Short mmCIF file of C-alpha atoms in Angstrom, two decimals:
data_model
loop_
_atom_site.label_atom_id
_atom_site.label_comp_id
_atom_site.label_asym_id
_atom_site.label_seq_id
_atom_site.Cartn_x
_atom_site.Cartn_y
_atom_site.Cartn_z
CA MET A 3 -35.17 -17.33 19.42
CA THR A 4 -33.88 -16.75 15.88
CA GLU A 5 -31.05 -19.05 14.90
CA GLU A 6 -27.94 -17.44 13.51
CA PRO A 7 -26.99 -18.60 10.01
CA LEU A 8 -24.17 -21.10 9.75
CA ILE A 9 -21.05 -19.19 8.69
CA ARG A 10 -17.71 -20.81 7.95
CA VAL A 11 -14.42 -18.90 8.00
CA ARG A 12 -12.09 -20.34 5.38
CA PRO A 13 -9.44 -19.44 2.79
CA TYR A 14 -10.53 -18.07 -0.58
CA SER A 15 -11.76 -20.64 -3.07
CA ALA A 16 -11.96 -20.12 -6.85
CA GLY A 17 -15.25 -18.43 -7.67
CA ASP A 18 -15.53 -16.55 -4.37
CA GLU A 19 -14.63 -13.31 -6.13
CA ALA A 20 -18.20 -12.72 -7.31
CA GLY A 21 -19.52 -12.87 -3.76
CA ILE A 22 -16.58 -10.88 -2.41
CA LEU A 23 -17.23 -8.07 -4.88
CA ALA A 24 -20.97 -8.08 -4.26
CA SER A 25 -20.50 -7.68 -0.50
CA PHE A 26 -17.56 -5.29 -0.85
CA ASN A 27 -19.62 -2.95 -3.00
CA VAL A 28 -22.57 -3.05 -0.59
CA VAL A 29 -20.32 -2.19 2.35
CA PHE A 30 -18.28 0.55 0.76
CA ARG A 31 -21.24 2.12 -1.01
CA GLU A 32 -22.75 2.50 2.46
CA VAL A 33 -19.51 3.96 3.86
CA CYS A 34 -18.50 6.22 0.96
CA GLY A 35 -21.88 7.42 -0.21
CA ALA A 36 -23.08 8.50 -3.64
CA ASP A 37 -19.60 9.09 -5.08
CA PHE A 38 -18.54 5.48 -4.59
CA VAL A 39 -17.75 3.58 -7.79
CA ASP A 40 -18.23 -0.18 -7.56
CA ARG A 41 -15.04 -2.23 -7.77
CA ASP A 42 -14.99 -4.40 -10.88
CA LEU A 43 -13.71 -7.90 -11.53
CA ALA A 44 -10.68 -6.71 -13.54
CA THR A 45 -9.44 -4.69 -10.57
CA TRP A 46 -9.97 -7.60 -8.18
CA ARG A 47 -8.12 -9.98 -10.48
CA TRP A 48 -5.18 -7.60 -10.80
CA GLN A 49 -4.91 -7.02 -7.04
CA PHE A 50 -5.18 -10.64 -6.01
CA ALA A 51 -5.29 -13.33 -8.71
CA GLU A 52 -2.59 -11.77 -10.91
CA ASN A 53 -0.20 -10.73 -8.14
CA PRO A 54 3.04 -12.67 -8.78
CA GLN A 55 3.37 -13.21 -5.01
CA GLY A 56 -0.11 -14.66 -4.61
CA HIS A 57 -2.66 -13.41 -2.09
CA ARG A 58 -3.90 -13.87 1.46
CA ILE A 59 -7.70 -13.99 1.61
CA LEU A 60 -10.02 -15.34 4.26
CA VAL A 61 -13.78 -15.20 3.87
CA ALA A 62 -16.66 -15.87 6.21
CA ALA A 63 -19.18 -17.55 3.92
CA THR A 64 -22.76 -18.62 4.54
CA GLU A 65 -24.13 -21.96 3.36
CA ASP A 66 -25.77 -20.27 0.38
CA GLY A 67 -22.56 -18.53 -0.70
CA VAL A 68 -22.97 -15.02 0.68
CA ILE A 69 -19.64 -13.51 1.72
CA ALA A 70 -20.59 -12.24 5.17
CA ALA A 71 -17.09 -11.05 6.05
CA HIS A 72 -13.72 -10.74 4.35
CA TYR A 73 -10.10 -10.08 5.25
CA GLY A 74 -7.73 -9.66 2.31
CA GLY A 75 -4.00 -9.27 1.93
CA LEU A 76 -1.85 -7.84 -0.86
CA VAL A 77 1.49 -9.65 -0.86
CA TYR A 78 4.72 -7.79 -1.59
CA PRO A 79 8.18 -9.24 -2.23
CA ALA A 80 10.61 -7.82 0.32
CA ALA A 81 14.36 -7.43 0.67
CA THR A 82 15.44 -7.28 4.30
CA ALA A 83 18.60 -7.43 6.39
CA PHE A 84 17.48 -10.95 7.31
CA GLY A 85 17.03 -12.15 3.73
CA ASP A 86 14.31 -12.15 1.10
CA ALA A 87 10.79 -12.35 2.51
CA THR A 88 7.19 -11.37 1.89
CA PHE A 89 5.03 -8.70 3.52
CA ALA A 90 1.23 -8.72 3.49
CA GLN A 91 -0.82 -5.53 3.54
CA ALA A 92 -4.24 -6.02 5.10
CA VAL A 93 -6.91 -4.57 2.83
CA ASP A 94 -10.66 -4.74 2.26
CA SER A 95 -11.62 -5.96 5.71
CA PHE A 96 -15.37 -5.80 6.11
CA VAL A 97 -18.52 -7.38 7.49
CA HIS A 98 -21.69 -7.29 5.40
CA PRO A 99 -24.33 -5.12 7.15
CA ASP A 100 -26.75 -8.05 7.35
CA TYR A 101 -24.27 -10.00 9.52
CA ARG A 102 -23.00 -7.37 11.93
CA ARG A 103 -25.31 -8.29 14.78
CA GLY A 104 -25.63 -11.66 16.35
CA LEU A 105 -25.40 -13.64 19.52
CA LYS A 106 -21.90 -15.01 19.01
CA ARG A 107 -18.97 -13.24 20.61
CA PRO A 108 -16.47 -12.20 19.47
CA GLY A 109 -18.10 -10.67 16.40
CA LEU A 110 -17.63 -11.83 12.85
CA PHE A 111 -14.95 -9.21 12.12
CA VAL A 112 -12.68 -10.61 14.83
CA ARG A 113 -13.54 -14.22 13.99
CA THR A 114 -12.27 -13.53 10.46
CA ALA A 115 -9.29 -11.36 11.43
CA GLN A 116 -7.74 -13.64 14.04
CA PRO A 117 -7.15 -16.61 11.72
CA TRP A 118 -6.03 -14.26 8.92
CA PHE A 119 -2.92 -13.31 10.86
CA ASP A 120 -2.22 -16.97 11.56
CA PHE A 121 -2.72 -17.67 7.85
CA CYS A 122 -0.10 -15.03 6.96
CA ALA A 123 2.38 -16.41 9.48
CA GLU A 124 1.87 -19.95 8.18
CA SER A 125 2.36 -18.66 4.62
CA GLY A 126 5.80 -17.33 5.59
CA ASP A 127 5.08 -13.59 5.73
CA VAL A 128 7.40 -11.83 8.16
CA LEU A 129 5.31 -8.65 8.43
CA THR A 130 1.66 -7.73 8.08
CA TYR A 131 0.55 -4.12 8.03
CA GLY A 132 -2.25 -1.80 7.09
CA TYR A 133 -3.90 1.58 7.47
CA PRO A 134 -6.94 0.70 9.61
CA VAL A 135 -9.76 3.08 10.37
CA PRO A 136 -9.88 3.99 14.10
CA ALA A 137 -12.56 1.42 15.00
CA ALA A 138 -10.68 -1.42 13.29
CA GLU A 139 -7.41 -0.31 14.90
CA ARG A 140 -8.94 -0.38 18.38
CA ILE A 141 -10.28 -3.89 17.80
CA GLY A 142 -6.96 -4.96 16.32
CA ARG A 143 -4.91 -3.71 19.25
CA ARG A 144 -7.21 -5.37 21.75
CA LEU A 145 -7.89 -8.70 20.08
CA VAL A 146 -5.37 -9.54 17.34
CA ASP A 147 -2.11 -8.03 18.65
CA TYR A 148 -2.05 -5.29 16.00
CA LYS A 149 0.33 -2.47 16.98
CA MET A 150 0.48 1.11 15.73
CA LEU A 151 3.87 2.14 14.38
CA ARG A 152 3.12 5.79 13.59
CA VAL A 153 0.69 8.32 12.24
CA VAL A 154 1.73 8.91 8.63
CA ASP A 155 2.49 12.50 7.66
CA TYR A 156 2.65 13.72 4.07
CA LEU A 157 5.40 15.67 2.36
CA CYS A 158 3.78 18.46 0.34
CA ALA A 159 5.33 21.02 -1.99
CA ASP A 160 3.45 24.00 -3.41
CA LEU A 161 3.73 23.62 -7.18
CA GLY A 162 3.07 27.31 -7.65
CA ALA A 163 6.15 28.21 -5.64
CA ALA A 164 8.39 25.17 -6.10
CA SER A 165 11.83 25.77 -7.49
CA ALA A 166 13.41 22.61 -8.87
CA ALA A 167 16.53 22.87 -10.98
CA ALA A 168 17.24 19.95 -13.31
CA PRO A 169 20.93 18.93 -13.31
CA ALA A 170 22.36 18.93 -16.82
CA ALA A 171 24.18 15.63 -16.28
CA VAL A 172 20.98 13.61 -15.72
CA ASP A 173 18.29 13.09 -18.36
CA VAL A 174 14.74 12.16 -17.31
CA ALA A 175 12.19 10.66 -19.69
CA PRO A 176 9.15 8.37 -19.54
CA LEU A 177 9.98 4.66 -19.43
CA ALA A 178 7.70 2.35 -21.38
CA GLN A 179 9.53 -0.95 -20.98
CA LEU A 180 10.59 -2.50 -17.68
CA GLY A 181 13.44 -4.93 -18.15
CA PRO A 182 16.85 -6.14 -16.95
CA GLU A 183 18.24 -2.64 -16.44
CA VAL A 184 15.54 -2.05 -13.81
CA ASP A 185 16.56 -5.24 -12.02
CA ALA A 186 20.18 -4.11 -12.17
CA LEU A 187 19.30 -0.70 -10.69
CA PHE A 188 17.41 -2.32 -7.82
CA ALA A 189 20.32 -4.70 -7.18
CA ARG A 190 22.74 -1.74 -6.98
CA VAL A 191 20.71 0.18 -4.40
CA ALA A 192 19.04 -2.69 -2.50
CA GLY A 193 21.76 -2.94 0.12
CA GLU A 194 21.32 0.70 1.16
CA ARG A 195 18.02 -0.15 2.86
CA ALA A 196 17.48 -2.84 5.47
CA CYS A 197 13.76 -3.42 4.96
CA TRP A 198 11.76 -2.55 1.86
CA THR A 199 9.70 -3.89 -1.01
CA ARG A 200 11.74 -5.51 -3.78
CA ARG A 201 11.19 -2.96 -6.54
CA ASP A 202 12.35 -5.07 -9.46
CA ALA A 203 10.83 -5.17 -12.95
CA SER A 204 8.33 -7.91 -12.12
CA TYR A 205 6.94 -6.05 -9.12
CA LEU A 206 6.81 -2.64 -10.80
CA ASP A 207 5.12 -4.14 -13.87
CA TRP A 208 2.37 -5.72 -11.75
CA ARG A 209 1.98 -2.81 -9.37
CA TYR A 210 1.81 0.00 -11.93
CA GLN A 211 1.84 -1.01 -15.58
CA ARG A 212 -0.80 -3.72 -15.27
CA ALA A 213 -3.11 -1.80 -12.93
CA PRO A 214 -6.51 -1.60 -14.67
CA GLN A 215 -7.25 1.89 -13.41
CA GLY A 216 -4.10 3.24 -15.06
CA GLY A 217 -2.97 6.76 -14.30
CA TYR A 218 0.63 5.89 -13.40
CA GLU A 219 3.66 7.20 -15.26
CA ILE A 220 7.14 5.73 -14.84
CA TYR A 221 10.15 8.02 -15.36
CA ALA A 222 13.73 6.90 -15.89
CA ALA A 223 16.74 9.01 -14.95
CA ARG A 224 19.91 8.35 -16.94
CA ARG A 225 23.48 9.50 -16.55
CA ASP A 226 25.61 8.96 -19.68
CA GLY A 227 22.87 6.67 -20.97
CA ALA A 228 22.89 4.37 -17.94
CA LEU A 229 19.81 4.03 -15.72
CA CYS A 230 20.47 5.71 -12.37
CA GLY A 231 16.97 6.22 -10.96
CA LEU A 232 13.25 5.52 -11.32
CA MET A 233 10.19 7.44 -10.20
CA VAL A 234 6.51 6.53 -10.50
CA LEU A 235 4.09 9.45 -10.70
CA ARG A 236 0.34 9.60 -10.50
CA PRO A 237 -0.17 13.07 -11.97
CA GLU A 238 -3.80 13.33 -10.92
CA HIS A 239 -4.51 11.97 -7.47
CA GLU A 240 -6.78 13.20 -4.70
CA LEU A 241 -5.36 11.74 -1.48
CA VAL A 242 -4.42 15.37 -0.98
CA PRO A 243 -6.78 17.53 -3.03
CA ASP A 244 -5.44 18.56 -6.43
CA ALA A 245 -2.16 16.67 -6.01
CA CYS A 246 0.42 15.21 -8.34
CA THR A 247 1.77 12.26 -6.36
CA ILE A 248 5.16 10.58 -6.28
CA ALA A 249 3.99 7.01 -5.84
CA ASP A 250 7.35 5.26 -5.93
CA TRP A 251 11.08 5.89 -5.96
CA VAL A 252 14.22 3.87 -6.71
CA VAL A 253 17.29 6.08 -6.29
CA GLY A 254 20.54 5.62 -4.38
CA THR A 255 20.39 7.42 -1.05
CA GLU A 256 23.54 9.44 -1.81
CA ASP A 257 22.67 10.26 -5.42
CA THR A 258 21.32 13.77 -4.87
CA GLU A 259 21.84 14.71 -8.52
CA THR A 260 19.46 12.00 -9.74
CA ALA A 261 16.95 12.82 -7.00
CA ASP A 262 17.05 16.51 -7.99
CA ALA A 263 16.44 15.61 -11.62
CA LEU A 264 13.44 13.41 -10.81
CA VAL A 265 11.88 15.99 -8.48
CA ALA A 266 12.31 18.62 -11.22
CA ALA A 267 10.51 16.29 -13.64
CA ALA A 268 7.69 15.77 -11.13
CA VAL A 269 7.32 19.52 -10.62
CA ALA A 270 7.15 20.09 -14.38
CA ARG A 271 4.61 17.31 -14.86
CA GLY A 272 2.43 18.56 -12.02
CA ARG A 273 2.39 22.04 -13.50
CA GLU A 274 1.51 20.65 -16.94
CA ARG A 275 -1.57 19.06 -15.37
CA ASP A 276 -2.45 22.24 -13.45
CA ARG A 277 -2.04 20.55 -10.09
CA ARG A 278 -1.56 22.53 -6.91
CA THR A 279 0.55 20.21 -4.74
CA LEU A 280 3.36 17.73 -5.25
CA LEU A 281 2.85 14.93 -2.72
CA ALA A 282 5.23 12.26 -1.46
CA VAL A 283 5.52 9.89 1.47
CA PHE A 284 8.77 8.49 2.83
CA ALA A 285 9.26 6.78 6.17
CA ASP A 286 10.16 9.28 8.89
CA GLY A 287 13.63 7.77 9.39
CA ALA A 288 14.48 7.51 5.69
CA PRO A 289 17.14 9.88 4.30
CA GLU A 290 14.63 10.97 1.64
CA HIS A 291 12.28 12.32 4.30
CA ALA A 292 14.79 14.97 5.33
CA ALA A 293 16.14 15.45 1.80
CA MET A 294 12.68 16.30 0.43
CA GLN A 295 12.26 18.94 3.12
CA ARG A 296 15.52 20.52 1.98
CA ARG A 297 13.95 20.65 -1.50
CA GLY A 298 10.98 22.63 -0.20
CA PHE A 299 8.55 19.91 0.82
CA VAL A 300 6.69 20.58 4.07
CA VAL A 301 5.71 17.89 6.58
CA THR A 302 1.91 18.03 6.60
CA PRO A 303 -0.37 16.00 8.91
CA SER A 304 -2.54 13.51 7.07
CA SER A 305 -5.23 14.48 9.60
CA ASN A 306 -5.72 17.69 7.60
CA TRP A 307 -7.87 15.42 5.39
CA LEU A 308 -8.11 11.93 6.90
CA GLU A 309 -5.57 10.69 9.41
CA ARG A 310 -3.62 7.66 8.21
CA ARG A 311 -2.26 5.35 10.89
CA LEU A 312 0.28 2.68 10.00
CA ALA A 313 -0.29 -0.46 12.08
CA TYR A 314 1.60 -3.73 11.90
CA ARG A 315 2.11 -7.19 13.29
CA SER A 316 5.54 -8.77 12.99
CA PHE A 317 6.29 -12.48 12.75
CA HIS A 318 10.07 -11.97 12.86
CA GLU A 319 11.53 -11.66 16.34
CA GLN A 320 14.05 -9.02 15.28
CA MET A 321 11.48 -6.83 13.50
CA THR A 322 10.45 -5.02 16.64
CA ALA A 323 8.68 -1.66 16.74
CA GLU A 324 12.00 0.08 17.35
CA TRP A 325 13.72 -1.74 14.50
CA LEU A 326 10.89 -1.10 12.04
CA ALA A 327 10.69 2.58 13.00
CA GLU A 328 14.36 2.95 12.13
CA HIS A 329 14.75 0.61 9.15
CA TRP A 330 11.45 0.07 7.32
CA TRP A 331 11.61 2.12 4.11
CA TYR A 332 8.33 2.73 2.27
CA THR A 333 6.49 5.06 -0.09
CA LEU A 334 2.82 5.47 -0.93
CA GLY A 335 3.29 2.68 -3.45
CA ASP A 336 3.53 0.23 -0.56
CA SER A 337 -0.11 0.95 0.19
CA ASP A 338 -3.44 0.92 -1.59
CA LEU A 339 -3.72 4.68 -1.04
CA VAL A 340 -2.30 5.50 -4.48
#
């Protein structure tokens, strides 16, 4: 009988990133095929080591340093009805192909995932979530108390037919510097939402301006010179083929004039880049979800390309499925999909 290698599940330790990347690239090259581009160290450092909120990483490591399995978490600062908190998005869960079969049950994926959720709870996170592939979701529901909140639909507008009038009272222009006025804008609108990522200058700088892959553009809306809204665009993005994507949004829920101005800017930018579709995601219960439909966006199933399922596990007794479905406000920027 062949002995299984000794594998220890433990938190990330400095230097593990080389092994994590080596195994990650093996796994996802196998999954994604010839078009896959290896993840580099700069991207890993930005996602995890440079995140102002820290990270949540468990690895299953062999005695000779091979990362046989991995469960990672991107940590987001959150503002909730119950106070400031942190959320953790589960990302990059994998088992190296050489370690997928063995005599031990449960398998290595579950043996890494189960303590990861405990790790997040012990770290103070009130919510963990992710967009698992169907196989991982089935395992999660059965063995780690992962629950599905909803299938995520997209909001899509045809840029060839879109009509977006820009209100004269609101000026929109690219924003190069994130500073105190951004914090002040977030503070003004934060109370309108009961559960969302804290989109202050520190977070937006890390999430978009410092991202090594680039491609994000931040737009500021001003009324009489004062900042009244922010939008993050990724003008070329292929989650939906040939899309210009609204990645993030900080606008008062009742400020339709500012929202109209930012949508008009997104339409213009998408057309400049010869894109076909303007894409956005807002939670089904968010006012913006209905408001975008009134602006010509059409609810479009993500399953037209690849179905995206939002799953979660809550560590706050009041953040039930019903409460989250009604109150959790998110955009694509709250994911690693954009």
